[in-house]
CSV table of C-alpha atoms in Angstrom, one decimal:
chain,number,residue,atom,x,y,z
A,409,MET,CA,0.0,0.1,0.1
A,410,ILE,CA,2.2,2.6,0.9
A,411,ARG,CA,6.3,1.5,0.7
A,412,LEU,CA,9.6,3.8,1.1
A,413,LYS,CA,12.8,2.1,0.2
A,414,GLY,CA,16.1,3.6,1.0
A,415,LEU,CA,14.7,7.3,1.6
A,416,ARG,CA,17.5,9.7,2.4
A,417,LYS,CA,17.2,13.7,3.1
A,418,VAL,CA,20.2,15.6,3.2
A,419,TYR,CA,20.4,19.6,3.7
A,420,GLY,CA,23.5,20.6,3.4
A,421,ARG,CA,26.1,19.0,5.5
A,422,GLN,CA,23.3,17.7,7.5
A,423,THR,CA,21.7,14.5,7.4
A,424,VAL,CA,18.2,14.3,8.3
A,425,LEU,CA,17.0,11.0,6.5
A,426,ASP,CA,19.5,8.2,6.8
A,427,GLY,CA,17.5,5.6,4.5
A,428,ILE,CA,14.3,4.8,5.8
A,429,ASP,CA,12.2,1.6,4.3
A,430,LEU,CA,8.9,1.7,5.5
A,431,ASP,CA,5.8,-1.0,4.8
A,432,ILE,CA,2.5,0.6,5.6
A,433,ALA,CA,-0.7,-1.8,4.8
A,434,LYS,CA,-4.2,-0.3,3.7
A,435,GLY,CA,-6.3,0.1,7.0
A,436,GLU,CA,-2.8,0.3,9.4
A,437,ILE,CA,-2.4,3.3,12.0
A,438,VAL,CA,1.4,3.5,12.3
A,439,VAL,CA,2.3,6.7,14.8
A,440,VAL,CA,5.9,7.8,14.4
A,441,ILE,CA,7.2,8.7,17.2
A,442,GLY,CA,11.5,10.1,18.6
A,443,PRO,CA,13.2,12.8,20.3
A,444,SER,CA,13.2,16.6,18.5
A,445,GLY,CA,15.1,17.3,15.1
A,446,THR,CA,15.3,13.8,14.5
A,447,GLY,CA,13.4,13.9,11.0
A,448,LYS,CA,9.9,12.3,12.0
A,449,SER,CA,8.6,15.5,10.3
A,450,THR,CA,10.4,15.4,7.0
A,451,LEU,CA,9.8,11.8,6.9
A,452,LEU,CA,6.4,12.8,6.7
A,453,ARG,CA,6.7,15.6,4.6
A,454,CYS,CA,9.0,13.7,2.1
A,455,ILE,CA,5.9,11.0,1.5
A,456,ASN,CA,4.1,14.3,-0.5
A,457,PHE,CA,7.0,15.9,-1.5
A,458,LEU,CA,6.1,18.8,0.2
A,459,GLU,CA,10.3,18.0,1.0
A,460,LYS,CA,11.5,16.5,-1.8
A,461,PRO,CA,13.8,13.3,-1.2
A,462,THR,CA,17.6,13.5,-2.0
A,463,ALA,CA,17.1,9.8,-2.9
A,464,GLY,CA,14.6,7.1,-2.2
A,465,GLU,CA,11.6,5.5,-3.4
A,466,ILE,CA,8.3,5.9,-2.7
A,467,THR,CA,5.2,4.1,-3.3
A,468,VAL,CA,1.5,5.0,-2.4
A,469,GLY,CA,-1.1,2.3,-3.9
A,470,ASP,CA,0.3,1.6,-7.7
A,471,LEU,CA,2.2,4.8,-8.4
A,472,THR,CA,6.2,4.5,-8.0
A,473,VAL,CA,8.1,7.4,-7.8
A,474,ASP,CA,11.7,7.8,-7.3
A,475,ALA,CA,13.2,10.5,-6.0
A,476,CYS,CA,15.8,11.2,-8.5
A,477,SER,CA,13.7,10.9,-10.9
A,478,THR,CA,10.4,13.1,-10.8
A,479,SER,CA,8.2,15.1,-13.2
A,480,ARG,CA,6.3,17.3,-12.0
A,481,LYS,CA,3.6,14.8,-13.1
A,482,ASP,CA,4.5,12.1,-10.6
A,483,ILE,CA,4.6,15.0,-7.7
A,484,LEU,CA,1.0,15.7,-8.1
A,485,ALA,CA,-0.1,12.5,-8.6
A,486,LEU,CA,0.8,11.7,-5.4
A,487,ARG,CA,0.2,14.2,-3.6
A,488,ARG,CA,-3.3,13.8,-4.7
A,489,ARG,CA,-3.2,10.3,-3.2
A,490,THR,CA,-2.1,11.2,0.2
A,491,ALA,CA,-3.7,13.7,2.4
A,492,PHE,CA,-1.6,16.1,5.2
A,493,VAL,CA,-2.8,17.4,8.6
A,494,PHE,CA,-0.5,20.3,9.6
A,495,GLN,CA,0.5,21.2,12.8
A,496,ASN,CA,-0.6,24.7,12.5
A,497,TYR,CA,-3.5,23.5,11.0
A,498,ALA,CA,-2.9,25.5,7.9
A,499,LEU,CA,-6.6,26.7,6.9
A,500,PHE,CA,-7.1,28.5,3.9
A,501,ALA,CA,-8.4,31.9,5.2
A,502,ASN,CA,-10.1,33.4,2.2
A,503,LYS,CA,-12.4,30.0,2.9
A,504,ASN,CA,-14.9,29.1,5.1
A,505,ALA,CA,-15.6,26.0,6.9
A,506,LEU,CA,-17.8,24.4,4.0
A,507,ASP,CA,-15.3,25.3,1.2
A,508,ASN,CA,-11.7,24.6,3.0
A,509,ILE,CA,-13.6,20.8,2.9
A,510,ALA,CA,-14.8,20.6,-0.6
A,511,GLU,CA,-11.9,22.6,-2.4
A,512,ARG,CA,-10.0,19.8,-3.5
A,513,LEU,CA,-13.6,18.6,-5.2
A,514,ILE,CA,-14.0,21.5,-6.7
A,515,VAL,CA,-10.7,22.3,-7.6
A,516,VAL,CA,-8.7,18.7,-7.9
A,517,ASP,CA,-11.4,17.0,-8.7
A,518,LYS,CA,-13.3,19.2,-10.9
A,519,TRP,CA,-17.1,18.3,-8.9
A,520,PRO,CA,-19.8,20.2,-9.5
A,521,LYS,CA,-19.8,23.0,-6.9
A,522,GLU,CA,-23.5,21.8,-5.3
A,523,LYS,CA,-22.0,18.2,-5.1
A,524,ALA,CA,-18.5,19.1,-3.5
A,525,ARG,CA,-20.5,21.1,-1.3
A,526,GLU,CA,-23.5,18.5,-0.3
A,527,LYS,CA,-20.0,15.9,0.9
A,528,ALA,CA,-18.2,18.7,2.3
A,529,ARG,CA,-21.4,19.5,4.4
A,530,GLU,CA,-21.5,15.6,5.2
A,531,ILE,CA,-18.1,15.8,6.6
A,532,LEU,CA,-18.4,18.7,8.5
A,533,GLN,CA,-21.1,16.9,10.6
A,534,ARG,CA,-18.6,13.8,10.8
A,535,ILE,CA,-15.8,15.6,12.2
A,536,GLY,CA,-19.1,17.4,14.4
A,537,LEU,CA,-18.7,21.4,13.1
A,538,GLY,CA,-22.0,20.9,11.0
A,539,ASP,CA,-23.6,24.8,12.5
A,540,LYS,CA,-20.0,25.8,11.3
A,541,ALA,CA,-20.3,25.4,8.0
A,542,GLU,CA,-20.3,29.6,7.3
A,543,ALA,CA,-17.5,30.0,9.7
A,544,TYR,CA,-14.2,31.7,8.1
A,545,PRO,CA,-10.8,30.4,10.4
A,546,ALA,CA,-10.3,33.5,11.7
A,547,SER,CA,-13.5,32.8,14.1
A,548,LEU,CA,-13.1,29.0,14.9
A,549,SER,CA,-11.2,27.6,18.0
A,550,GLY,CA,-7.6,26.2,17.5
A,551,GLY,CA,-9.4,22.9,18.5
A,552,GLN,CA,-12.2,23.5,15.5
A,553,GLN,CA,-9.6,24.5,13.2
A,554,GLN,CA,-7.4,21.2,13.7
A,555,ARG,CA,-10.6,19.1,13.0
A,556,VAL,CA,-12.1,21.3,9.7
A,557,GLY,CA,-7.9,20.4,8.7
A,558,ILE,CA,-8.8,16.9,9.1
A,559,GLY,CA,-11.9,17.3,7.5
A,560,ARG,CA,-10.3,18.7,4.8
A,561,ALA,CA,-8.2,15.6,4.7
A,562,MET,CA,-11.1,13.2,4.8
A,563,ALA,CA,-12.8,14.7,1.6
A,564,THR,CA,-9.7,14.1,-0.6
A,565,GLY,CA,-10.4,10.4,-0.6
A,566,ALA,CA,-6.8,9.8,-0.1
A,567,GLU,CA,-5.2,6.1,0.9
A,568,VAL,CA,-3.1,7.5,3.3
A,569,ILE,CA,-3.9,10.7,5.7
A,570,LEU,CA,-0.4,12.0,7.1
A,571,PHE,CA,-0.6,13.8,9.9
A,572,ASP,CA,2.1,15.9,11.5
A,573,GLU,CA,2.0,17.3,15.2
A,574,PRO,CA,-2.1,17.6,14.6
A,575,THR,CA,-1.9,18.6,18.3
A,576,SER,CA,1.1,20.2,18.8
A,577,SER,CA,-0.1,23.5,18.9
A,578,LEU,CA,-3.0,23.4,20.2
A,579,ASP,CA,-4.6,25.0,23.9
A,580,PRO,CA,-4.7,22.0,26.3
A,581,GLU,CA,-8.9,22.2,26.4
A,582,TRP,CA,-8.7,21.2,22.5
A,583,VAL,CA,-6.8,18.2,22.6
A,584,GLU,CA,-9.2,16.0,23.6
A,585,GLU,CA,-11.7,16.6,20.4
A,586,VAL,CA,-8.7,16.2,18.0
A,587,LEU,CA,-7.5,12.9,19.3
A,588,GLY,CA,-11.0,12.4,19.3
A,589,LEU,CA,-11.6,12.7,16.0
A,590,MET,CA,-8.6,10.8,15.2
A,591,LYS,CA,-9.6,7.7,16.8
A,592,GLN,CA,-13.0,7.5,15.2
A,593,LEU,CA,-11.2,7.9,11.8
A,594,ALA,CA,-9.0,5.0,13.1
A,595,SER,CA,-12.0,2.4,14.1
A,596,GLU,CA,-13.0,3.3,10.3
A,597,HIS,CA,-10.0,1.9,9.2
A,598,GLN,CA,-7.5,4.6,7.2
A,599,THR,CA,-4.9,4.4,6.8
A,600,MET,CA,-3.0,7.1,9.1
A,601,VAL,CA,0.5,7.8,9.7
A,602,VAL,CA,1.0,10.2,12.4
A,603,VAL,CA,3.8,12.0,14.1
A,604,THR,CA,3.2,12.8,17.4
A,605,HIS,CA,4.0,13.6,21.1
A,606,GLU,CA,0.8,12.2,22.6
A,607,MET,CA,2.4,8.5,23.9
A,608,SER,CA,-1.2,7.8,24.9
A,609,PHE,CA,-2.6,7.9,21.6
A,610,ALA,CA,0.1,5.9,20.5
A,611,ARG,CA,-0.6,3.0,23.1
A,612,ASP,CA,-4.5,3.0,22.4
A,613,VAL,CA,-5.2,3.4,19.2
A,614,ALA,CA,-1.5,2.7,16.8
A,615,ASP,CA,-1.2,-0.5,15.0
A,616,ARG,CA,2.4,-0.2,14.8
A,617,VAL,CA,5.0,2.0,16.9
A,618,ILE,CA,7.9,3.5,15.2
A,619,PHE,CA,10.2,5.0,16.9
A,620,VAL,CA,12.8,7.1,15.0
A,621,ASP,CA,15.9,8.5,16.2
A,622,GLY,CA,19.1,10.3,13.9
A,623,GLY,CA,17.2,9.5,10.5
A,624,ARG,CA,16.7,6.0,11.2
A,625,ILE,CA,13.4,3.2,12.4
A,626,VAL,CA,15.9,2.5,15.8
A,627,GLU,CA,12.6,0.1,16.5
A,628,GLN,CA,9.6,-0.5,15.6
A,629,GLY,CA,6.9,-3.2,16.8
A,630,PRO,CA,2.9,-3.4,18.2
A,631,PRO,CA,2.6,-0.4,21.3
A,632,SER,CA,1.8,-3.2,23.9
A,633,GLU,CA,5.3,-4.6,22.4
A,634,LEU,CA,7.6,-1.6,22.5
A,635,PHE,CA,6.2,0.4,25.6
A,636,SER,CA,6.5,-2.3,27.5
A,637,ASN,CA,9.8,-4.2,26.8
A,638,PRO,CA,11.8,-1.9,24.2
A,639,GLN,CA,15.2,-3.2,22.7
A,640,ASP,CA,17.3,-0.4,22.3
A,641,PRO,CA,18.4,1.8,24.8
A,642,ARG,CA,17.9,4.8,22.5
A,643,THR,CA,14.0,3.7,22.3
A,644,ARG,CA,14.4,3.0,26.8
A,645,ASP,CA,16.0,6.5,26.5
A,646,PHE,CA,13.5,8.0,24.9
A,647,LEU,CA,10.5,6.2,26.6
A,648,ARG,CA,11.4,7.2,30.2
A,649,LYS,CA,12.0,10.8,29.5
A,650,VAL,CA,8.4,10.8,27.9
A,651,LEU,CA,6.6,8.1,30.3
A,652,PRO,CA,8.3,8.7,33.5
A,653,ASP,CA,5.5,7.5,35.6
A,654,GLN,CA,5.8,4.0,34.2
A,655,THR,CA,9.1,2.1,34.3
A,656,VAL,CA,10.7,1.3,31.2
B,1213,MET,CA,-6.1,92.8,-4.2
B,1214,ASN,CA,-8.9,91.9,-6.9
B,1215,VAL,CA,-11.8,89.7,-5.8
B,1216,LEU,CA,-12.1,86.8,-7.3
B,1217,ASP,CA,-15.1,86.4,-9.7
B,1218,PHE,CA,-17.4,84.2,-8.3
B,1219,ASP,CA,-19.9,84.4,-11.3
B,1220,TYR,CA,-16.6,82.9,-13.5
B,1221,MET,CA,-16.3,80.1,-11.1
B,1222,LEU,CA,-19.4,78.6,-10.9
B,1223,GLY,CA,-20.4,79.2,-14.6
B,1224,LEU,CA,-16.7,77.1,-15.0
B,1225,ILE,CA,-17.6,74.4,-13.3
B,1226,PRO,CA,-20.0,72.8,-16.1
B,1227,VAL,CA,-18.0,73.5,-18.7
B,1228,LEU,CA,-14.6,71.4,-17.0
B,1229,LEU,CA,-17.1,68.5,-16.5
B,1230,LYS,CA,-17.3,67.8,-19.6
B,1231,TYR,CA,-13.9,66.9,-19.7
B,1232,LEU,CA,-14.3,64.3,-16.6
B,1233,PRO,CA,-15.3,62.1,-18.6
B,1234,LEU,CA,-11.7,61.9,-20.7
B,1235,THR,CA,-10.1,61.9,-17.4
B,1236,LEU,CA,-11.9,58.9,-15.5
B,1237,GLU,CA,-11.7,57.0,-18.8
B,1238,MET,CA,-7.9,57.2,-19.1
B,1239,ALA,CA,-7.7,57.0,-15.1
B,1240,ALA,CA,-9.6,53.8,-15.5
B,1241,ALA,CA,-7.5,52.6,-18.6
B,1242,GLY,CA,-4.7,52.7,-17.4
B,1243,MET,CA,-5.3,51.5,-14.0
B,1244,VAL,CA,-7.2,48.5,-15.3
B,1245,LEU,CA,-4.3,47.6,-17.7
B,1246,ALA,CA,-1.1,48.5,-15.1
B,1247,LEU,CA,-3.2,46.1,-12.9
B,1248,ILE,CA,-3.1,43.2,-15.2
B,1249,LEU,CA,0.9,43.7,-16.2
B,1250,ALA,CA,1.8,44.3,-12.2
B,1251,CYS,CA,0.0,40.8,-11.4
B,1252,LEU,CA,2.4,39.4,-14.1
B,1253,LEU,CA,5.8,40.7,-12.8
B,1254,ALA,CA,4.5,39.8,-9.6
B,1255,VAL,CA,3.8,36.4,-10.0
B,1256,ILE,CA,7.2,37.1,-12.2
B,1257,ARG,CA,9.1,38.0,-9.7
B,1258,VAL,CA,7.8,35.6,-6.8
B,1259,LEU,CA,8.0,32.5,-9.2
B,1260,LYS,CA,11.5,34.0,-10.0
B,1261,VAL,CA,10.8,32.5,-13.1
B,1262,PRO,CA,14.2,32.8,-14.8
B,1263,VAL,CA,15.0,35.2,-17.6
B,1264,LEU,CA,11.8,36.5,-17.6
B,1265,ASN,CA,12.8,37.4,-13.6
B,1266,ARG,CA,15.8,39.7,-14.5
B,1267,PHE,CA,14.0,41.3,-17.3
B,1268,THR,CA,11.0,42.0,-15.0
B,1269,MET,CA,13.5,43.6,-12.0
B,1270,LEU,CA,15.1,45.8,-15.0
B,1271,PHE,CA,11.6,46.8,-16.3
B,1272,ILE,CA,10.7,47.8,-12.5
B,1273,SER,CA,13.9,49.5,-12.1
B,1274,PHE,CA,13.0,51.7,-15.0
B,1275,PHE,CA,9.6,53.2,-14.8
B,1276,ARG,CA,10.1,53.3,-11.3
B,1277,GLY,CA,13.2,55.2,-11.5
B,1278,THR,CA,12.9,57.6,-14.3
B,1279,PRO,CA,9.6,61.1,-14.0
B,1280,LEU,CA,6.1,59.6,-15.5
B,1281,LEU,CA,6.5,62.9,-17.5
B,1282,VAL,CA,9.6,61.8,-19.5
B,1283,GLN,CA,8.3,58.2,-20.5
B,1284,LEU,CA,5.0,60.0,-21.8
B,1285,PHE,CA,7.1,62.1,-23.8
B,1286,LEU,CA,9.4,59.0,-24.8
B,1287,PHE,CA,5.8,57.1,-25.7
B,1288,TYR,CA,4.5,59.9,-27.7
B,1289,TYR,CA,7.5,61.9,-29.1
B,1290,GLY,CA,10.0,59.3,-29.4
B,1291,LEU,CA,8.4,56.0,-30.0
B,1292,PRO,CA,6.9,57.3,-33.7
B,1293,GLN,CA,10.9,57.9,-34.5
B,1294,LEU,CA,12.2,54.3,-33.9
B,1295,VAL,CA,8.8,52.6,-34.8
B,1296,SER,CA,7.7,54.2,-37.8
B,1297,SER,CA,4.8,52.3,-37.4
B,1298,LEU,CA,3.6,54.4,-34.4
B,1299,THR,CA,3.7,57.3,-35.9
B,1300,ALA,CA,-0.4,57.7,-35.6
B,1301,ILE,CA,-0.1,57.1,-31.8
B,1302,ASN,CA,-1.9,59.8,-30.4
B,1303,GLY,CA,-1.8,61.8,-26.6
B,1304,ILE,CA,-4.6,59.5,-25.5
B,1305,THR,CA,-2.7,56.5,-25.7
B,1306,ALA,CA,0.2,57.5,-25.5
B,1307,THR,CA,-0.7,58.8,-22.0
B,1308,ILE,CA,-2.4,55.6,-21.1
B,1309,MET,CA,0.9,53.5,-22.2
B,1310,GLY,CA,2.8,55.7,-20.3
B,1311,LEU,CA,0.1,56.0,-16.6
B,1312,THR,CA,-0.2,52.1,-17.5
B,1313,MET,CA,3.7,50.9,-17.5
B,1314,HIS,CA,4.5,53.8,-14.8
B,1315,PHE,CA,2.3,52.2,-12.1
B,1316,SER,CA,1.9,48.7,-13.3
B,1317,ALA,CA,6.2,49.1,-12.0
B,1318,TYR,CA,5.2,50.9,-8.5
B,1319,MET,CA,2.1,48.2,-8.1
B,1320,ALA,CA,4.0,45.0,-8.8
B,1321,GLU,CA,6.1,45.7,-6.0
B,1322,SER,CA,3.4,45.8,-4.0
B,1323,ILE,CA,1.8,43.1,-4.9
B,1324,ARG,CA,4.9,40.7,-4.8
B,1325,ALA,CA,4.9,42.2,-0.8
B,1326,ALA,CA,0.9,41.2,-0.4
B,1327,ILE,CA,1.5,38.0,-2.3
B,1328,VAL,CA,4.9,36.8,0.1
B,1329,GLY,CA,2.6,38.2,3.2
B,1330,VAL,CA,-0.1,35.3,2.5
B,1331,ASP,CA,1.0,32.6,5.6
B,1332,ARG,CA,3.7,30.0,3.7
B,1333,SER,CA,1.6,27.3,5.2
B,1334,GLN,CA,-1.5,27.8,2.9
B,1335,THR,CA,0.6,27.1,-0.4
B,1336,GLU,CA,2.1,24.2,1.3
B,1337,ALA,CA,-1.9,23.3,2.5
B,1338,ALA,CA,-2.9,23.9,-1.1
B,1339,LEU,CA,0.6,21.6,-2.5
B,1340,SER,CA,-1.1,19.1,0.2
B,1341,ILE,CA,-4.3,18.9,-1.8
B,1342,GLY,CA,-2.4,18.3,-4.8
B,1343,MET,CA,-3.5,22.2,-6.6
B,1344,THR,CA,-1.2,23.0,-9.1
B,1345,ASN,CA,0.5,26.2,-9.2
B,1346,ALA,CA,-1.6,28.4,-10.9
B,1347,GLN,CA,-4.6,27.1,-8.8
B,1348,LEU,CA,-3.0,28.1,-5.4
B,1349,MET,CA,-2.1,31.3,-7.0
B,1350,ARG,CA,-5.3,31.5,-8.2
B,1351,ARG,CA,-7.9,29.9,-5.6
B,1352,ILE,CA,-5.7,30.8,-2.7
B,1353,ILE,CA,-2.9,33.4,-2.6
B,1354,LEU,CA,-4.1,36.0,-4.9
B,1355,PRO,CA,-7.5,36.2,-3.5
B,1356,GLN,CA,-5.3,37.4,0.2
B,1357,ALA,CA,-2.9,39.2,-1.9
B,1358,THR,CA,-5.5,41.3,-2.7
B,1359,ARG,CA,-7.0,42.0,0.6
B,1360,ILE,CA,-3.5,43.0,1.2
B,1361,ALA,CA,-2.5,44.9,-1.3
B,1362,VAL,CA,-6.1,47.1,-2.0
B,1363,PRO,CA,-5.7,49.9,-0.2
B,1364,THR,CA,-1.8,50.8,-1.6
B,1365,LEU,CA,-3.6,50.1,-4.7
B,1366,MET,CA,-6.2,52.3,-4.6
B,1367,ASN,CA,-3.8,54.9,-3.6
B,1368,TYR,CA,-1.9,54.2,-6.5
B,1369,PHE,CA,-5.2,54.8,-8.2
B,1370,ILE,CA,-5.8,58.4,-7.1
B,1371,ASP,CA,-2.6,58.9,-7.9
B,1372,MET,CA,-2.6,58.1,-11.8
B,1373,ILE,CA,-6.2,60.0,-11.8
B,1374,LYS,CA,-4.0,63.2,-10.6
B,1375,ALA,CA,-1.5,61.8,-13.2
B,1376,THR,CA,-3.8,62.1,-15.9
B,1377,SER,CA,-3.4,66.2,-16.1
B,1378,LEU,CA,0.3,65.4,-17.4
B,1379,ALA,CA,-2.0,64.6,-20.7
B,1380,PHE,CA,-2.2,68.1,-21.0
B,1381,THR,CA,1.3,68.2,-21.8
B,1382,LEU,CA,0.8,65.8,-24.9
B,1383,GLY,CA,-1.6,68.1,-26.4
B,1384,VAL,CA,-4.8,66.2,-24.8
B,1385,THR,CA,-7.6,68.3,-24.1
B,1386,GLU,CA,-8.4,66.4,-20.5
B,1387,LEU,CA,-9.8,68.4,-17.3
B,1388,MET,CA,-6.6,70.3,-17.0
B,1389,GLY,CA,-6.3,70.8,-20.6
B,1390,ALA,CA,-9.5,72.5,-20.7
B,1391,THR,CA,-8.3,74.5,-17.7
B,1392,GLN,CA,-5.8,75.9,-19.3
B,1393,LYS,CA,-7.5,76.8,-22.8
B,1394,GLU,CA,-10.3,78.8,-20.6
B,1395,ALA,CA,-8.0,80.2,-18.2
B,1396,ALA,CA,-6.1,81.7,-21.2
B,1397,GLY,CA,-9.0,82.7,-22.4
B,1398,SER,CA,-10.3,85.1,-19.5
B,1399,PHE,CA,-6.4,85.7,-17.7
B,1400,LEU,CA,-8.6,84.8,-14.8
B,1401,TYR,CA,-5.9,81.8,-13.9
B,1402,PHE,CA,-6.7,81.9,-10.2
B,1403,GLU,CA,-10.0,81.1,-10.6
B,1404,ALA,CA,-9.6,78.2,-12.4
B,1405,PHE,CA,-7.1,76.5,-11.7
B,1406,ILE,CA,-8.8,77.3,-8.2
B,1407,ILE,CA,-11.9,75.4,-9.9
B,1408,VAL,CA,-10.0,72.7,-11.3
B,1409,ALA,CA,-8.3,71.5,-8.0
B,1410,ILE,CA,-11.4,71.2,-6.0
B,1411,ILE,CA,-13.0,69.2,-9.0
B,1412,TYR,CA,-9.9,66.8,-8.6
B,1413,TRP,CA,-9.8,66.9,-4.8
B,1414,VAL,CA,-13.7,65.9,-5.2
B,1415,ILE,CA,-13.2,63.1,-7.0
B,1416,VAL,CA,-10.1,62.0,-5.0
B,1417,GLU,CA,-12.3,62.4,-1.9
B,1418,MET,CA,-15.3,59.7,-3.5
B,1419,LEU,CA,-12.6,57.4,-3.5
B,1420,SER,CA,-11.4,57.3,-0.3
B,1421,TRP,CA,-14.1,56.4,0.7
B,1422,LEU,CA,-14.8,53.7,-1.7
B,1423,GLN,CA,-11.5,52.9,0.0
B,1424,ARG,CA,-12.4,52.2,3.3
B,1425,TYR,CA,-16.2,50.3,2.0
B,1426,LEU,CA,-13.7,48.5,0.1
B,1427,GLU,CA,-11.4,47.4,3.2
B,1428,HIS,CA,-13.6,47.0,5.5
B,1429,ARG,CA,-15.6,43.8,2.7
B,1430,LEU,CA,-12.5,42.4,2.4
B,1431,ASN,CA,-11.6,41.9,6.0
B,1432,LYS,CA,-14.7,40.7,6.8
B,1433,ALA,CA,-13.5,36.9,6.8
B,1434,TYR,CA,-10.8,37.8,8.4
B,1435,SER,CA,-12.2,39.2,11.9
B,1436,ARG,CA,-13.6,37.2,14.8
């Protein structure tokens, strides 16, 4: 479903991703954890070419793109098969909640406006914002904005949704409603790759947790194993810091 | 001190107002063309289109760096010597050309700043849902850049209306040219020029009002 082969990203003399190999099955929920600045976000952003990888191969569905020889068409096709949820929501400020969600259907998929808005209205209901269709981003709370951000990703019908620290910019009071929506999506078997510091989400929802450090996958496994019995000393060290109340 | 000739002043108003449409038409045409050209120049600058970007920088530098009057003379008197097919260029066309080039150079820079001023993350969001660069510009960036740029662009439009008065140096009888003729006939210079000043002033005031209204409307989506 998604396959990354030898993904590398180098900025100047700094290697941020140092050969990532990863297979993700349809419907799988993968949570990526690791210390700050170890390339977790870069990994996600390379999957849809918001950052151009230095080398490696990306397969999403039946499309394979080689980082060294990409055409504009490939990148567009890749982006249309993936959806992205941003840390800072990144809603279109000139469009209301409904049109933020409908935009992709209207512009990229060329649906008639009314049909697209109908679908967007359906999604607004599902994300619990049925009454906010006309609201512009500036008038929504952080939690509501991020839910619209997720709704926008849902509307793409993408094979995978990539979440880049979706709750890190939120006031604590809004974190739960966003995580709740993500859990709901997970229960509907939406393929998801989530970079997050919310360990409880990783433990409760993930099928697989991936620990990344120094641009490499250090260790991976189901959350029950990874959290209770980490093998690598770096994983143990990291988990001890983020889960202080737990003996690792 | 002589007393002002109020009857003459009042009588002059309807005479001069007959030339107002030409002034406004030149300004409107100049504004529309300048806007189109400025958007093009600004997008080239923002996307750093190879070759064109250097040319655009030169264009902007020249038209901002030389007086409008010099440019008008270049278009009206100079160009026909250079390109024989332009011998038929009239003062009105030359004025519109000059206004377009001159003001597009200024406007390109403020549109560029406005485009750059739109939050970068929205660009990424648009790309992430599979938009092309053109769709991104048209649907997300330009509508928001417009809001940022409108106050400055309106100022340029106001400037442009006043700048149309230079057309009289190319022999165009617009508002200023007509006043000049009237004044030369009556020798009542102060009366004539104070009336034309007031006409310009009133138009500019009306536009300022329109500007505040536009800004208010454009800001609606962004206020809580």
